[in-house]
Amino acid sequence: MTTTPDPDVRTDTAYAEMDALGVGALWRHLGGLFPSEPPARAIPYHWDYRRLRPYMLHFADSLSIEEAQRRVLMLLNPGMRDTSATVTGLYAGIQIILPGEQAQAHRHSSNAFRYIIEGAGAYTTVSGERVHMSPGDLLLTPGWRWHDHYHEGEGPMMWLDGLDFPLVNSLDTAFFELYSDAAQKASVPDDLSSLQFIHGRLNPSWIGDRGPSSPIGKYPWTETARAFEAIADHATGSEVDGISLEYTNPWNGGPVMPTMACRVQRLVPGFHGVARRHTAATILHVVRGEGMTVVNGEEFHWHEKDVLAVPSWASYRHLNDSRTEDAVLFSYSNEPVVKALGLYREELL
Ligand code: 1HN
């Protein structure tokens, strides 16, 4: 069947007129909406901690915590500045707090964690539990839990903040609330959840509230070190990631929070990883050592405390060319989200 064009409609003005009616022509957008491979909005990027640290110390001196609420340098991917994201769906920042300072209690629907970089003597109160921090500890603040930070030690304390707010904001599901006081009162013994769950395979069976996130406030570095020591050189691990351990939710063995998987990996001296790409976007933080990650053919030489963004579908491989020193990387990714939606793909290259 053929139709006769409406004489009142002219192609040369139709697109503008339709636009005003909230209408687009799919045939003009098909390639952009259905790319043959994931487009690179986030770019591979490297943040050199040695270059960031002076700015952190500067603002620690010149900006009060009351003014800042949280004194954080956001690590913004140059391809995603409009959403303050570090990679798709995920954010990383570096927070600094000084002795005697208190970061106001609040809560938000975003899930968050802290990975401790420098300092001693600070704690975060999460839902009434004071969780004390040491370098290498992973502290969880799952969505909608009250949390505030207090530093009663000496010297500045720095940590990496990881949040899923770019995802939460993109879904229009963001809520935020300030607590009625500056800080929460402790309502349970300090570090209670870590103490109760420390055994890993022996869960406290009287705890009934099993939400979507791990109930553990802190995964201490001492336990990570113990795991690496126990495995020692008895296993070579993955050809891509070396001796890679995932922090797990003790209730189900899955990721610590529904939107973020956290891992820590040891690259032994001389480790040359195999290249891989997958559809989970990843952020890496160098816990110790130095080495190189090749992302989409570009070499990123990293040192202790640096941060690296590896976007979805970027090929990457890790190398530790030291003859004597391990390299240890902490990482987090949006893998749980991508997998839950059936969108995970990976391939070795
Ligand atoms: C937040 O709550 C913290 O609690 C840090 O320390 C960084 C970035 C965006 C939104 C909330 C914190 C944050 C944040």
mmCIF file of C-alpha atoms and ligand atoms in Angstrom:
data_model
loop_
_atom_site.group_PDB
_atom_site.id
_atom_site.type_symbol
_atom_site.label_atom_id
_atom_site.label_comp_id
_atom_site.label_asym_id
_atom_site.label_seq_id
_atom_site.Cartn_x
_atom_site.Cartn_y
_atom_site.Cartn_z
ATOM 1 C CA MET A 1 0.000 0.000 0.000
ATOM 2 C CA THR A 2 1.274 3.455 -0.822
ATOM 3 C CA THR A 3 0.309 6.620 0.999
ATOM 4 C CA THR A 4 0.198 10.138 -0.229
ATOM 5 C CA PRO A 5 2.402 12.620 1.684
ATOM 6 C CA ASP A 6 0.420 15.210 3.589
ATOM 7 C CA PRO A 7 0.850 18.422 1.569
ATOM 8 C CA ASP A 8 0.986 20.465 4.801
ATOM 9 C CA VAL A 9 4.130 18.689 6.028
ATOM 10 C CA ARG A 10 7.481 19.729 4.578
ATOM 11 C CA THR A 11 10.543 17.624 5.264
ATOM 12 C CA ASP A 12 12.844 20.627 5.540
ATOM 13 C CA THR A 13 10.971 21.934 8.591
ATOM 14 C CA ALA A 14 9.569 18.659 9.929
ATOM 15 C CA TYR A 15 12.532 17.754 12.146
ATOM 16 C CA ALA A 16 12.412 21.078 13.992
ATOM 17 C CA GLU A 17 8.636 20.967 14.325
ATOM 18 C CA MET A 18 8.697 17.394 15.594
ATOM 19 C CA ASP A 19 11.447 18.287 18.064
ATOM 20 C CA ALA A 20 9.126 20.889 19.568
ATOM 21 C CA LEU A 21 6.504 18.137 19.937
ATOM 22 C CA GLY A 22 8.975 15.921 21.856
ATOM 23 C CA VAL A 23 9.543 13.646 18.901
ATOM 24 C CA GLY A 24 12.753 12.422 17.283
ATOM 25 C CA ALA A 25 13.403 10.407 14.142
ATOM 26 C CA LEU A 26 14.980 7.084 15.090
ATOM 27 C CA TRP A 27 16.603 6.745 11.670
ATOM 28 C CA ARG A 28 18.787 9.773 12.459
ATOM 29 C CA HIS A 29 20.031 8.315 15.792
ATOM 30 C CA LEU A 30 20.218 4.565 15.270
ATOM 31 C CA GLY A 31 24.019 4.308 15.258
ATOM 32 C CA GLY A 32 24.377 6.368 18.446
ATOM 33 C CA LEU A 33 21.644 4.520 20.311
ATOM 34 C CA PHE A 34 22.768 1.052 19.274
ATOM 35 C CA PRO A 35 26.555 1.158 18.983
ATOM 36 C CA SER A 36 28.186 -2.046 17.824
ATOM 37 C CA GLU A 37 30.358 -1.944 20.974
ATOM 38 C CA PRO A 38 30.109 0.065 24.206
ATOM 39 C CA PRO A 39 31.165 3.642 23.420
ATOM 40 C CA ALA A 40 33.966 5.062 25.543
ATOM 41 C CA ARG A 41 32.468 7.874 27.562
ATOM 42 C CA ALA A 42 34.778 7.263 30.497
ATOM 43 C CA ILE A 43 38.382 7.270 29.336
ATOM 44 C CA PRO A 44 41.258 5.306 30.876
ATOM 45 C CA TYR A 45 42.828 7.697 33.378
ATOM 46 C CA HIS A 46 45.510 7.769 36.079
ATOM 47 C CA TRP A 47 45.579 9.982 39.206
ATOM 48 C CA ASP A 48 49.069 10.385 40.667
ATOM 49 C CA TYR A 49 48.733 10.594 44.455
ATOM 50 C CA ARG A 50 52.031 12.475 44.822
ATOM 51 C CA ARG A 51 50.509 15.321 42.812
ATOM 52 C CA LEU A 52 47.180 15.343 44.673
ATOM 53 C CA ARG A 53 48.541 15.225 48.222
ATOM 54 C CA PRO A 54 49.777 18.865 48.338
ATOM 55 C CA TYR A 55 46.284 20.107 47.395
ATOM 56 C CA MET A 56 44.717 17.933 50.064
ATOM 57 C CA LEU A 57 47.063 19.364 52.678
ATOM 58 C CA HIS A 58 46.455 22.889 51.388
ATOM 59 C CA PHE A 59 42.681 22.595 51.796
ATOM 60 C CA ALA A 60 43.059 20.844 55.127
ATOM 61 C CA ASP A 61 44.794 24.039 56.278
ATOM 62 C CA SER A 62 42.641 26.611 54.536
ATOM 63 C CA LEU A 63 39.112 25.163 54.568
ATOM 64 C CA SER A 64 37.340 24.165 57.768
ATOM 65 C CA ILE A 65 35.491 20.872 57.901
ATOM 66 C CA GLU A 66 32.358 22.799 58.897
ATOM 67 C CA GLU A 67 32.532 24.729 55.636
ATOM 68 C CA ALA A 68 33.309 21.698 53.534
ATOM 69 C CA GLN A 69 31.104 19.143 55.352
ATOM 70 C CA ARG A 70 33.332 16.533 53.695
ATOM 71 C CA ARG A 71 36.834 17.634 52.645
ATOM 72 C CA VAL A 72 37.187 15.583 49.510
ATOM 73 C CA LEU A 73 38.970 15.871 46.176
ATOM 74 C CA MET A 74 36.753 14.184 43.578
ATOM 75 C CA LEU A 75 38.541 12.119 40.944
ATOM 76 C CA LEU A 76 36.601 13.110 37.855
ATOM 77 C CA ASN A 77 36.911 11.220 34.644
ATOM 78 C CA PRO A 78 37.580 13.766 31.858
ATOM 79 C CA GLY A 79 34.928 12.037 29.739
ATOM 80 C CA MET A 80 32.242 12.217 32.462
ATOM 81 C CA ARG A 81 32.615 15.546 34.245
ATOM 82 C CA ASP A 82 28.925 16.374 33.840
ATOM 83 C CA THR A 83 28.018 13.520 36.220
ATOM 84 C CA SER A 84 31.028 13.745 38.585
ATOM 85 C CA ALA A 85 31.799 10.115 37.829
ATOM 86 C CA THR A 86 35.157 8.364 37.882
ATOM 87 C CA VAL A 87 33.924 5.569 35.636
ATOM 88 C CA THR A 88 30.368 4.727 34.572
ATOM 89 C CA GLY A 89 28.182 4.347 37.655
ATOM 90 C CA LEU A 90 31.034 4.811 40.146
ATOM 91 C CA TYR A 91 32.802 7.603 41.925
ATOM 92 C CA ALA A 92 36.144 7.869 43.710
ATOM 93 C CA GLY A 93 37.392 10.688 45.912
ATOM 94 C CA ILE A 94 40.156 11.279 48.412
ATOM 95 C CA GLN A 95 39.077 12.586 51.780
ATOM 96 C CA ILE A 96 41.271 14.243 54.404
ATOM 97 C CA ILE A 97 40.398 14.873 58.039
ATOM 98 C CA LEU A 98 42.580 16.440 60.726
ATOM 99 C CA PRO A 99 42.897 15.615 64.430
ATOM 100 C CA GLY A 100 39.928 16.920 66.415
ATOM 101 C CA GLU A 101 37.732 17.286 63.322
ATOM 102 C CA GLN A 102 34.321 15.789 62.937
ATOM 103 C CA ALA A 103 32.545 15.242 59.620
ATOM 104 C CA GLN A 104 28.809 15.808 60.142
ATOM 105 C CA ALA A 105 26.508 12.785 60.384
ATOM 106 C CA HIS A 106 24.300 12.172 57.369
ATOM 107 C CA ARG A 107 22.867 9.404 55.233
ATOM 108 C CA HIS A 108 22.094 8.879 51.571
ATOM 109 C CA SER A 109 20.654 6.171 49.386
ATOM 110 C CA SER A 110 24.042 5.667 47.707
ATOM 111 C CA ASN A 111 26.218 2.842 48.951
ATOM 112 C CA ALA A 112 29.677 3.914 50.064
ATOM 113 C CA PHE A 113 32.923 2.521 51.375
ATOM 114 C CA ARG A 114 36.250 3.899 52.535
ATOM 115 C CA TYR A 115 39.602 2.324 51.832
ATOM 116 C CA ILE A 116 42.101 3.750 54.309
ATOM 117 C CA ILE A 117 45.252 5.271 52.806
ATOM 118 C CA GLU A 118 47.169 7.178 55.516
ATOM 119 C CA GLY A 119 47.022 7.961 59.195
ATOM 120 C CA ALA A 120 45.730 6.501 62.443
ATOM 121 C CA GLY A 121 43.248 7.343 65.165
ATOM 122 C CA ALA A 122 40.074 8.136 63.221
ATOM 123 C CA TYR A 123 36.805 6.277 63.253
ATOM 124 C CA THR A 124 33.533 6.297 61.373
ATOM 125 C CA THR A 125 30.312 5.732 63.261
ATOM 126 C CA VAL A 126 27.938 3.668 61.122
ATOM 127 C CA SER A 127 24.454 3.095 62.544
ATOM 128 C CA GLY A 128 25.781 3.600 66.065
ATOM 129 C CA GLU A 129 28.876 1.409 65.678
ATOM 130 C CA ARG A 130 32.270 3.101 65.890
ATOM 131 C CA VAL A 131 34.517 1.535 63.284
ATOM 132 C CA HIS A 132 38.188 2.352 63.823
ATOM 133 C CA MET A 133 40.428 2.889 60.792
ATOM 134 C CA SER A 134 43.944 1.765 59.914
ATOM 135 C CA PRO A 135 45.680 1.858 56.523
ATOM 136 C CA GLY A 136 44.518 -0.960 54.258
ATOM 137 C CA ASP A 137 41.173 -1.398 56.050
ATOM 138 C CA LEU A 138 37.965 -1.468 54.007
ATOM 139 C CA LEU A 139 35.012 0.161 55.804
ATOM 140 C CA LEU A 140 31.466 -0.175 54.494
ATOM 141 C CA THR A 141 28.673 2.375 54.679
ATOM 142 C CA PRO A 142 25.771 0.720 52.842
ATOM 143 C CA GLY A 143 22.949 2.944 51.616
ATOM 144 C CA TRP A 144 20.755 4.845 54.085
ATOM 145 C CA ARG A 145 22.946 4.168 57.149
ATOM 146 C CA TRP A 146 23.832 7.200 59.240
ATOM 147 C CA HIS A 147 27.551 7.835 59.162
ATOM 148 C CA ASP A 148 29.944 10.443 60.541
ATOM 149 C CA HIS A 149 33.717 10.553 60.882
ATOM 150 C CA TYR A 150 35.816 11.641 63.828
ATOM 151 C CA HIS A 151 39.593 11.919 64.124
ATOM 152 C CA GLU A 152 41.066 11.645 67.590
ATOM 153 C CA GLY A 153 44.586 10.641 66.539
ATOM 154 C CA GLU A 154 47.576 12.669 65.392
ATOM 155 C CA GLY A 155 48.424 13.878 61.904
ATOM 156 C CA PRO A 156 46.178 13.968 58.865
ATOM 157 C CA MET A 157 44.081 10.940 57.958
ATOM 158 C CA MET A 158 43.347 10.188 54.313
ATOM 159 C CA TRP A 159 41.159 7.649 52.662
ATOM 160 C CA LEU A 160 39.657 6.710 49.327
ATOM 161 C CA ASP A 161 35.872 7.165 49.200
ATOM 162 C CA GLY A 162 34.041 4.860 46.810
ATOM 163 C CA LEU A 163 30.381 5.531 46.042
ATOM 164 C CA ASP A 164 27.797 4.464 43.500
ATOM 165 C CA PHE A 165 26.057 7.866 43.346
ATOM 166 C CA PRO A 166 26.533 8.282 39.554
ATOM 167 C CA LEU A 167 24.380 5.170 39.136
ATOM 168 C CA VAL A 168 21.909 6.150 41.874
ATOM 169 C CA ASN A 169 21.550 9.636 40.373
ATOM 170 C CA SER A 170 21.099 8.263 36.854
ATOM 171 C CA LEU A 171 18.180 6.166 38.148
ATOM 172 C CA ASP A 172 16.620 9.203 39.906
ATOM 173 C CA THR A 173 16.743 7.328 43.202
ATOM 174 C CA ALA A 174 18.935 9.699 45.245
ATOM 175 C CA PHE A 175 17.849 10.693 48.750
ATOM 176 C CA PHE A 176 19.947 12.537 51.320
ATOM 177 C CA GLU A 177 19.375 13.588 54.918
ATOM 178 C CA LEU A 178 21.392 15.339 57.615
ATOM 179 C CA TYR A 179 21.314 13.818 61.105
ATOM 180 C CA SER A 180 19.741 15.858 63.895
ATOM 181 C CA ASP A 181 23.118 16.114 65.682
ATOM 182 C CA ALA A 182 26.635 16.614 64.364
ATOM 183 C CA ALA A 183 27.551 13.088 65.449
ATOM 184 C CA GLN A 184 25.820 9.861 66.426
ATOM 185 C CA LYS A 185 26.219 8.410 69.879
ATOM 186 C CA ALA A 186 27.788 4.979 70.047
ATOM 187 C CA SER A 187 25.016 2.457 70.707
ATOM 188 C CA VAL A 188 26.939 -0.824 70.443
ATOM 189 C CA PRO A 189 30.536 -1.814 71.328
ATOM 190 C CA ASP A 190 33.226 -0.430 68.995
ATOM 191 C CA ASP A 191 33.929 -2.577 65.923
ATOM 192 C CA LEU A 192 31.235 -5.034 66.993
ATOM 193 C CA SER A 193 30.309 -6.260 63.502
ATOM 194 C CA SER A 194 33.925 -6.926 62.519
ATOM 195 C CA LEU A 195 34.494 -8.851 65.759
ATOM 196 C CA GLN A 196 31.354 -10.950 65.275
ATOM 197 C CA PHE A 197 32.038 -11.869 61.668
ATOM 198 C CA ILE A 198 35.842 -12.018 61.734
ATOM 199 C CA HIS A 199 35.897 -15.795 61.376
ATOM 200 C CA GLY A 200 34.475 -15.607 57.879
ATOM 201 C CA ARG A 201 32.919 -19.052 57.764
ATOM 202 C CA LEU A 202 31.284 -18.852 61.207
ATOM 203 C CA ASN A 203 28.403 -16.382 61.046
ATOM 204 C CA PRO A 204 26.567 -15.216 64.178
ATOM 205 C CA SER A 205 23.276 -17.028 63.724
ATOM 206 C CA TRP A 206 21.265 -14.806 66.078
ATOM 207 C CA ILE A 207 21.480 -11.846 63.687
ATOM 208 C CA GLY A 208 18.230 -11.736 61.773
ATOM 209 C CA ASP A 209 18.402 -8.533 59.774
ATOM 210 C CA ARG A 210 19.892 -9.749 56.500
ATOM 211 C CA GLY A 211 19.667 -6.859 54.058
ATOM 212 C CA PRO A 212 21.215 -6.663 50.583
ATOM 213 C CA SER A 213 24.628 -5.557 51.899
ATOM 214 C CA SER A 214 27.308 -7.107 54.051
ATOM 215 C CA PRO A 215 26.707 -6.489 57.771
ATOM 216 C CA ILE A 216 30.459 -6.065 58.338
ATOM 217 C CA GLY A 217 31.602 -2.549 59.198
ATOM 218 C CA LYS A 218 35.283 -3.217 58.550
ATOM 219 C CA TYR A 219 37.417 -5.726 56.685
ATOM 220 C CA PRO A 220 40.747 -5.074 58.428
ATOM 221 C CA TRP A 221 44.059 -5.070 56.596
ATOM 222 C CA THR A 222 45.399 -7.539 59.188
ATOM 223 C CA GLU A 223 42.966 -10.156 57.827
ATOM 224 C CA THR A 224 43.882 -9.372 54.206
ATOM 225 C CA ALA A 225 47.571 -9.748 55.044
ATOM 226 C CA ARG A 226 46.815 -13.024 56.850
ATOM 227 C CA ALA A 227 45.010 -14.372 53.783
ATOM 228 C CA PHE A 228 47.882 -13.436 51.455
ATOM 229 C CA GLU A 229 50.394 -14.984 53.861
ATOM 230 C CA ALA A 230 48.405 -18.204 54.131
ATOM 231 C CA ILE A 231 48.121 -18.530 50.354
ATOM 232 C CA ALA A 232 51.760 -17.427 50.017
ATOM 233 C CA ASP A 233 53.175 -18.899 46.810
ATOM 234 C CA HIS A 234 51.100 -22.080 47.017
ATOM 235 C CA ALA A 235 48.801 -20.716 44.310
ATOM 236 C CA THR A 236 49.516 -18.588 41.269
ATOM 237 C CA GLY A 237 45.978 -17.220 41.106
ATOM 238 C CA SER A 238 44.435 -15.846 37.945
ATOM 239 C CA GLU A 239 46.489 -15.249 34.808
ATOM 240 C CA VAL A 240 44.814 -11.850 34.516
ATOM 241 C CA ASP A 241 44.659 -10.698 38.129
ATOM 242 C CA GLY A 242 47.200 -12.733 40.075
ATOM 243 C CA ILE A 243 46.213 -13.641 43.638
ATOM 244 C CA SER A 244 42.900 -11.801 43.635
ATOM 245 C CA LEU A 245 40.608 -11.989 46.682
ATOM 246 C CA GLU A 246 37.074 -10.681 46.827
ATOM 247 C CA TYR A 247 35.637 -9.103 49.975
ATOM 248 C CA THR A 248 32.338 -10.930 50.440
ATOM 249 C CA ASN A 249 28.972 -10.576 52.093
ATOM 250 C CA PRO A 250 28.998 -13.356 54.738
ATOM 251 C CA TRP A 251 25.279 -14.072 54.234
ATOM 252 C CA ASN A 252 25.591 -15.134 50.611
ATOM 253 C CA GLY A 253 29.255 -15.101 49.556
ATOM 254 C CA GLY A 254 28.449 -12.390 47.013
ATOM 255 C CA PRO A 255 29.705 -8.829 46.643
ATOM 256 C CA VAL A 256 29.795 -6.631 49.753
ATOM 257 C CA MET A 257 27.110 -4.289 48.421
ATOM 258 C CA PRO A 258 24.547 -4.716 45.621
ATOM 259 C CA THR A 259 26.199 -2.170 43.355
ATOM 260 C CA MET A 260 29.910 -2.611 44.041
ATOM 261 C CA ALA A 261 32.296 -5.576 44.117
ATOM 262 C CA CYS A 262 35.510 -4.945 46.086
ATOM 263 C CA ARG A 263 38.688 -6.930 45.613
ATOM 264 C CA VAL A 264 42.324 -6.876 46.596
ATOM 265 C CA GLN A 265 45.024 -8.517 44.489
ATOM 266 C CA ARG A 266 48.656 -9.388 44.918
ATOM 267 C CA LEU A 267 50.891 -9.227 41.841
ATOM 268 C CA VAL A 268 54.051 -11.146 42.632
ATOM 269 C CA PRO A 269 57.474 -9.871 41.470
ATOM 270 C CA GLY A 270 57.755 -10.384 37.705
ATOM 271 C CA PHE A 271 53.970 -10.803 37.233
ATOM 272 C CA HIS A 272 52.948 -10.192 33.632
ATOM 273 C CA GLY A 273 49.172 -10.470 33.415
ATOM 274 C CA VAL A 274 47.196 -11.614 30.422
ATOM 275 C CA ALA A 275 45.065 -8.897 28.775
ATOM 276 C CA ARG A 276 41.317 -8.953 29.264
ATOM 277 C CA ARG A 277 38.296 -6.754 28.721
ATOM 278 C CA HIS A 278 34.869 -6.919 30.312
ATOM 279 C CA THR A 279 31.747 -4.804 30.583
ATOM 280 C CA ALA A 280 32.246 -3.983 34.278
ATOM 281 C CA ALA A 281 33.803 -0.556 34.846
ATOM 282 C CA THR A 282 36.618 -0.680 37.392
ATOM 283 C CA ILE A 283 38.571 1.657 39.664
ATOM 284 C CA LEU A 284 41.944 0.529 41.026
ATOM 285 C CA HIS A 285 43.942 1.912 43.939
ATOM 286 C CA VAL A 286 47.578 1.025 44.525
ATOM 287 C CA VAL A 287 48.010 -0.240 48.081
ATOM 288 C CA ARG A 288 51.692 -0.918 47.735
ATOM 289 C CA GLY A 289 54.429 -1.372 45.198
ATOM 290 C CA GLU A 290 54.718 0.008 41.728
ATOM 291 C CA GLY A 291 54.013 -1.316 38.298
ATOM 292 C CA MET A 292 52.236 -0.698 35.059
ATOM 293 C CA THR A 293 48.794 -1.272 33.638
ATOM 294 C CA VAL A 294 48.334 -1.137 29.887
ATOM 295 C CA VAL A 295 44.800 0.075 29.106
ATOM 296 C CA ASN A 296 43.721 0.100 25.464
ATOM 297 C CA GLY A 297 47.395 0.098 24.509
ATOM 298 C CA GLU A 298 48.285 3.081 26.712
ATOM 299 C CA GLU A 299 50.868 2.541 29.471
ATOM 300 C CA PHE A 300 49.997 3.801 32.932
ATOM 301 C CA HIS A 301 52.935 3.629 35.351
ATOM 302 C CA TRP A 302 51.585 3.645 38.881
ATOM 303 C CA HIS A 303 52.983 4.099 42.364
ATOM 304 C CA GLU A 304 51.696 3.612 45.874
ATOM 305 C CA LYS A 305 48.303 5.296 46.561
ATOM 306 C CA ASP A 306 47.593 6.188 42.904
ATOM 307 C CA VAL A 307 44.160 5.611 41.376
ATOM 308 C CA LEU A 308 43.381 4.252 37.914
ATOM 309 C CA ALA A 309 40.110 4.229 35.932
ATOM 310 C CA VAL A 310 39.476 1.281 33.610
ATOM 311 C CA PRO A 311 36.232 1.833 31.669
ATOM 312 C CA SER A 312 33.853 -0.839 30.482
ATOM 313 C CA TRP A 313 35.185 -2.862 27.553
ATOM 314 C CA ALA A 314 38.701 -1.367 27.790
ATOM 315 C CA SER A 315 41.401 -4.010 27.486
ATOM 316 C CA TYR A 316 43.862 -4.000 30.355
ATOM 317 C CA ARG A 317 46.775 -5.983 31.700
ATOM 318 C CA HIS A 318 48.846 -5.553 34.830
ATOM 319 C CA LEU A 319 52.638 -5.872 35.087
ATOM 320 C CA ASN A 320 54.893 -5.866 38.123
ATOM 321 C CA ASP A 321 58.463 -5.635 36.861
ATOM 322 C CA SER A 322 60.046 -5.505 40.310
ATOM 323 C CA ARG A 323 62.345 -8.442 40.999
ATOM 324 C CA THR A 324 61.753 -8.405 44.728
ATOM 325 C CA GLU A 325 58.629 -6.442 45.679
ATOM 326 C CA ASP A 326 54.995 -7.414 45.513
ATOM 327 C CA ALA A 327 52.447 -4.990 44.152
ATOM 328 C CA VAL A 328 49.031 -4.917 45.839
ATOM 329 C CA LEU A 329 45.979 -3.341 44.199
ATOM 330 C CA PHE A 330 42.597 -2.675 45.766
ATOM 331 C CA SER A 331 39.790 -2.407 43.216
ATOM 332 C CA TYR A 332 36.062 -1.936 42.950
ATOM 333 C CA SER A 333 33.727 -2.319 40.040
ATOM 334 C CA ASN A 334 30.075 -2.142 39.040
ATOM 335 C CA GLU A 335 30.183 -5.844 38.157
ATOM 336 C CA PRO A 336 27.228 -6.789 40.433
ATOM 337 C CA VAL A 337 24.964 -4.341 38.580
ATOM 338 C CA VAL A 338 26.111 -5.384 35.131
ATOM 339 C CA LYS A 339 25.747 -9.085 36.033
ATOM 340 C CA ALA A 340 22.335 -8.654 37.676
ATOM 341 C CA LEU A 341 21.078 -7.122 34.440
ATOM 342 C CA GLY A 342 22.490 -9.888 32.266
ATOM 343 C CA LEU A 343 24.891 -7.463 30.565
ATOM 344 C CA TYR A 344 28.204 -8.924 31.668
ATOM 345 C CA ARG A 345 30.612 -10.027 28.935
ATOM 346 C CA GLU A 346 34.289 -10.678 29.144
ATOM 347 C CA GLU A 347 37.008 -11.914 26.889
ATOM 348 C CA LEU A 348 40.691 -12.660 27.151
ATOM 349 C CA LEU A 349 42.777 -10.956 24.504
HETATM 350 C C1 1HN B 1 29.923 11.046 51.523
HETATM 351 O O1 1HN B 1 28.865 10.807 52.303
HETATM 352 C C2 1HN B 1 31.199 10.914 52.026
HETATM 353 O O2 1HN B 1 30.466 10.173 54.128
HETATM 354 C C3 1HN B 1 32.277 11.132 51.201
HETATM 355 O O3 1HN B 1 32.525 10.665 53.907
HETATM 356 C C4 1HN B 1 32.115 11.485 49.894
HETATM 357 C C5 1HN B 1 30.684 12.044 48.055
HETATM 358 C C6 1HN B 1 29.431 12.233 47.550
HETATM 359 C C7 1HN B 1 28.325 12.019 48.340
HETATM 360 C C8 1HN B 1 28.463 11.619 49.645
HETATM 361 C C9 1HN B 1 31.412 10.547 53.457
HETATM 362 C C10 1HN B 1 30.844 11.666 49.371
HETATM 363 C C11 1HN B 1 29.737 11.435 50.176
#
